[in-house]
Amino acid sequence: MCAAVLGANVLVQYPFTPFGLEDYLTYGAFTYPVTFLVNDLTNRRLGLARTRLVIYVGFALAVLLSIGLATPRIALASGAAFLSAQLLDATVFNRLRRRAWWMPPAMAGFVSSALDTVVFFSLAFAGTGLPWTSWALCDYGVKLAMILVFLGPYKAIIARMPVWQPAPARA
């Protein structure tokens, strides 16, 4: 989780130049969606409470490391977007966990990726003169595509996981 966030925070600073797409994408668009896969697999296997713990630890580590490898503005934007979107993803996933295998990761990903994109790009790039709105729209499109691509690996991995059992209630 932390490696995916850190990689995205560094790579979002570089426009995606192949095919003349520098005004539409950054390299970070291709690394960050891995965090949603990790979040969903953690939630499926360990439940909501432990997933939230992973999110908080991932948030703290990623922000600390990003401060040294990205600009402070990107580190702050990333932290705010990561925390809000991953917590939303975990909550939506958990509410849908008993539905068809593909529904929790797909629906949670669609909603939380939208929140992540809006929070990150507006905080990181608004007022900079960079083409951040087109980056945000294309970034969201890549996230949606990656959610669909990751459904295959998600299904293969959960097929090998033991069935999740909620932790016993505490008195």
Short mmCIF file of C-alpha atoms in Angstrom, two decimals:
data_model
loop_
_atom_site.label_atom_id
_atom_site.label_comp_id
_atom_site.label_asym_id
_atom_site.label_seq_id
_atom_site.Cartn_x
_atom_site.Cartn_y
_atom_site.Cartn_z
CA MET A 1 0.00 0.00 0.00
CA CYS A 2 2.69 2.43 1.05
CA ALA A 3 4.86 1.68 -1.98
CA ALA A 4 1.94 2.29 -4.36
CA VAL A 5 1.12 5.65 -2.73
CA LEU A 6 4.73 6.73 -2.63
CA GLY A 7 5.28 5.73 -6.24
CA ALA A 8 2.18 7.60 -7.34
CA ASN A 9 3.21 10.72 -5.40
CA VAL A 10 6.54 10.82 -7.18
CA LEU A 11 5.17 9.89 -10.60
CA VAL A 12 2.25 12.36 -10.51
CA GLN A 13 4.83 15.12 -10.88
CA TYR A 14 5.66 13.89 -14.39
CA PRO A 15 3.25 14.33 -17.30
CA PHE A 16 2.66 11.21 -19.38
CA THR A 17 4.41 12.22 -22.59
CA PRO A 18 3.93 9.24 -24.94
CA PHE A 19 1.43 9.89 -27.71
CA GLY A 20 1.27 13.59 -26.80
CA LEU A 21 -0.78 12.98 -23.65
CA GLU A 22 1.14 15.34 -21.34
CA ASP A 23 -1.90 17.61 -21.00
CA TYR A 24 -4.13 14.66 -20.06
CA LEU A 25 -2.25 12.23 -17.82
CA THR A 26 0.59 11.86 -15.39
CA TYR A 27 2.53 8.68 -14.73
CA GLY A 28 0.95 8.49 -11.26
CA ALA A 29 -2.37 7.51 -12.83
CA PHE A 30 -1.01 4.05 -13.48
CA THR A 31 0.38 3.28 -10.02
CA TYR A 32 -2.16 4.65 -7.55
CA PRO A 33 -5.05 2.28 -8.42
CA VAL A 34 -3.06 -0.57 -6.86
CA THR A 35 -3.97 0.92 -3.45
CA PHE A 36 -7.64 0.15 -4.01
CA LEU A 37 -6.84 -3.47 -4.85
CA VAL A 38 -4.75 -3.81 -1.69
CA ASN A 39 -7.50 -2.17 0.36
CA ASP A 40 -10.19 -4.49 -1.02
CA LEU A 41 -8.12 -7.64 -0.52
CA THR A 42 -7.33 -6.59 3.04
CA ASN A 43 -10.99 -5.89 3.71
CA ARG A 44 -12.06 -9.22 2.21
CA ARG A 45 -9.56 -11.16 4.30
CA LEU A 46 -9.29 -9.22 7.55
CA GLY A 47 -12.50 -7.19 7.82
CA LEU A 48 -13.25 -3.50 8.19
CA ALA A 49 -11.52 -2.78 11.51
CA ARG A 50 -8.16 -4.17 10.42
CA THR A 51 -8.49 -2.55 7.00
CA ARG A 52 -8.90 0.82 8.68
CA LEU A 53 -5.75 0.14 10.69
CA VAL A 54 -3.85 -0.63 7.46
CA ILE A 55 -5.21 2.62 5.98
CA TYR A 56 -4.07 4.71 8.97
CA VAL A 57 -0.60 3.14 9.00
CA GLY A 58 -0.31 3.45 5.20
CA PHE A 59 -1.41 7.08 5.44
CA ALA A 60 1.19 7.96 8.08
CA LEU A 61 4.06 6.20 6.32
CA ALA A 62 3.16 7.46 2.86
CA VAL A 63 2.86 11.09 3.97
CA LEU A 64 6.15 10.96 5.88
CA LEU A 65 8.00 9.41 2.96
CA SER A 66 6.27 11.64 0.39
CA ILE A 67 7.45 14.78 2.16
CA GLY A 68 10.99 13.80 1.25
CA LEU A 69 10.28 12.64 -2.30
CA ALA A 70 7.48 14.91 -3.49
CA THR A 71 6.57 18.53 -2.95
CA PRO A 72 4.89 19.40 0.36
CA ARG A 73 1.72 20.37 -1.52
CA ILE A 74 1.55 16.98 -3.25
CA ALA A 75 2.28 15.18 0.03
CA LEU A 76 -0.56 17.07 1.76
CA ALA A 77 -2.99 16.57 -1.13
CA SER A 78 -2.08 12.91 -1.33
CA GLY A 79 -2.58 12.37 2.38
CA ALA A 80 -5.99 14.04 2.41
CA ALA A 81 -7.15 12.21 -0.71
CA PHE A 82 -5.75 8.86 0.39
CA LEU A 83 -7.29 8.94 3.85
CA SER A 84 -10.75 10.08 2.75
CA ALA A 85 -10.95 7.83 -0.33
CA GLN A 86 -9.54 4.69 1.28
CA LEU A 87 -11.84 5.00 4.30
CA LEU A 88 -14.80 5.46 1.95
CA ASP A 89 -13.67 2.49 -0.14
CA ALA A 90 -13.41 0.27 2.95
CA THR A 91 -16.86 1.32 4.19
CA VAL A 92 -18.63 0.83 0.85
CA PHE A 93 -16.83 -2.48 0.27
CA ASN A 94 -17.84 -3.70 3.72
CA ARG A 95 -21.51 -2.83 3.16
CA LEU A 96 -21.51 -4.77 -0.12
CA ARG A 97 -19.31 -7.68 1.00
CA ARG A 98 -22.13 -10.25 0.87
CA ARG A 99 -23.08 -9.39 -2.72
CA ALA A 100 -21.65 -10.95 -5.88
CA TRP A 101 -17.84 -11.22 -5.66
CA TRP A 102 -17.24 -8.39 -8.16
CA MET A 103 -19.67 -5.85 -6.71
CA PRO A 104 -17.81 -4.74 -3.55
CA PRO A 105 -14.51 -3.90 -5.27
CA ALA A 106 -16.15 -2.41 -8.35
CA MET A 107 -18.71 -0.19 -6.61
CA ALA A 108 -16.35 0.84 -3.81
CA GLY A 109 -13.68 1.64 -6.38
CA PHE A 110 -15.92 3.75 -8.59
CA VAL A 111 -17.09 5.92 -5.69
CA SER A 112 -13.84 6.21 -3.78
CA SER A 113 -11.78 6.87 -6.91
CA ALA A 114 -14.01 9.83 -7.70
CA LEU A 115 -13.47 11.27 -4.22
CA ASP A 116 -9.73 10.60 -4.39
CA THR A 117 -9.42 12.32 -7.77
CA VAL A 118 -11.36 15.44 -6.78
CA VAL A 119 -9.57 15.89 -3.45
CA PHE A 120 -6.07 15.16 -4.75
CA PHE A 121 -6.05 17.16 -7.97
CA SER A 122 -7.83 20.21 -6.55
CA LEU A 123 -5.48 20.42 -3.55
CA ALA A 124 -2.30 19.51 -5.45
CA PHE A 125 -2.66 21.59 -8.59
CA ALA A 126 -5.45 24.22 -8.42
CA GLY A 127 -4.04 27.66 -9.14
CA THR A 128 -0.77 26.34 -10.58
CA GLY A 129 -1.53 26.95 -14.24
CA LEU A 130 -1.00 23.26 -14.98
CA PRO A 131 -3.74 21.38 -16.89
CA TRP A 132 -4.95 19.71 -13.69
CA THR A 133 -8.62 19.43 -14.65
CA SER A 134 -7.80 17.39 -17.74
CA TRP A 135 -5.29 15.39 -15.67
CA ALA A 136 -8.03 14.72 -13.10
CA LEU A 137 -10.61 13.60 -15.66
CA CYS A 138 -8.18 11.31 -17.43
CA ASP A 139 -6.81 10.05 -14.13
CA TYR A 140 -10.31 9.06 -13.07
CA GLY A 141 -10.79 7.28 -16.40
CA VAL A 142 -7.58 5.32 -15.84
CA LYS A 143 -8.69 4.45 -12.29
CA LEU A 144 -12.01 3.13 -13.61
CA ALA A 145 -10.24 1.06 -16.24
CA MET A 146 -7.81 -0.30 -13.66
CA ILE A 147 -10.68 -1.27 -11.35
CA LEU A 148 -12.07 -3.40 -14.16
CA VAL A 149 -8.64 -4.85 -15.00
CA PHE A 150 -8.00 -5.69 -11.34
CA LEU A 151 -11.24 -7.67 -11.02
CA GLY A 152 -9.50 -10.69 -12.58
CA PRO A 153 -6.56 -10.74 -10.15
CA TYR A 154 -8.93 -9.92 -7.29
CA LYS A 155 -11.11 -12.95 -8.06
CA ALA A 156 -8.07 -15.22 -8.43
CA ILE A 157 -6.59 -14.07 -5.12
CA ILE A 158 -9.82 -14.30 -3.10
CA ALA A 159 -10.40 -17.80 -4.45
CA ARG A 160 -7.25 -18.83 -2.56
CA MET A 161 -8.08 -16.92 0.64
CA PRO A 162 -9.68 -18.48 3.67
CA VAL A 163 -13.22 -17.26 4.22
CA TRP A 164 -13.39 -14.08 6.29
CA GLN A 165 -14.99 -14.37 9.68
CA PRO A 166 -15.86 -11.25 11.64
CA ALA A 167 -14.01 -10.80 14.89
CA PRO A 168 -16.05 -11.74 17.95
CA ALA A 169 -17.86 -8.88 19.63
CA ARG A 170 -16.12 -7.46 22.67
CA ALA A 171 -17.96 -7.18 25.93
#
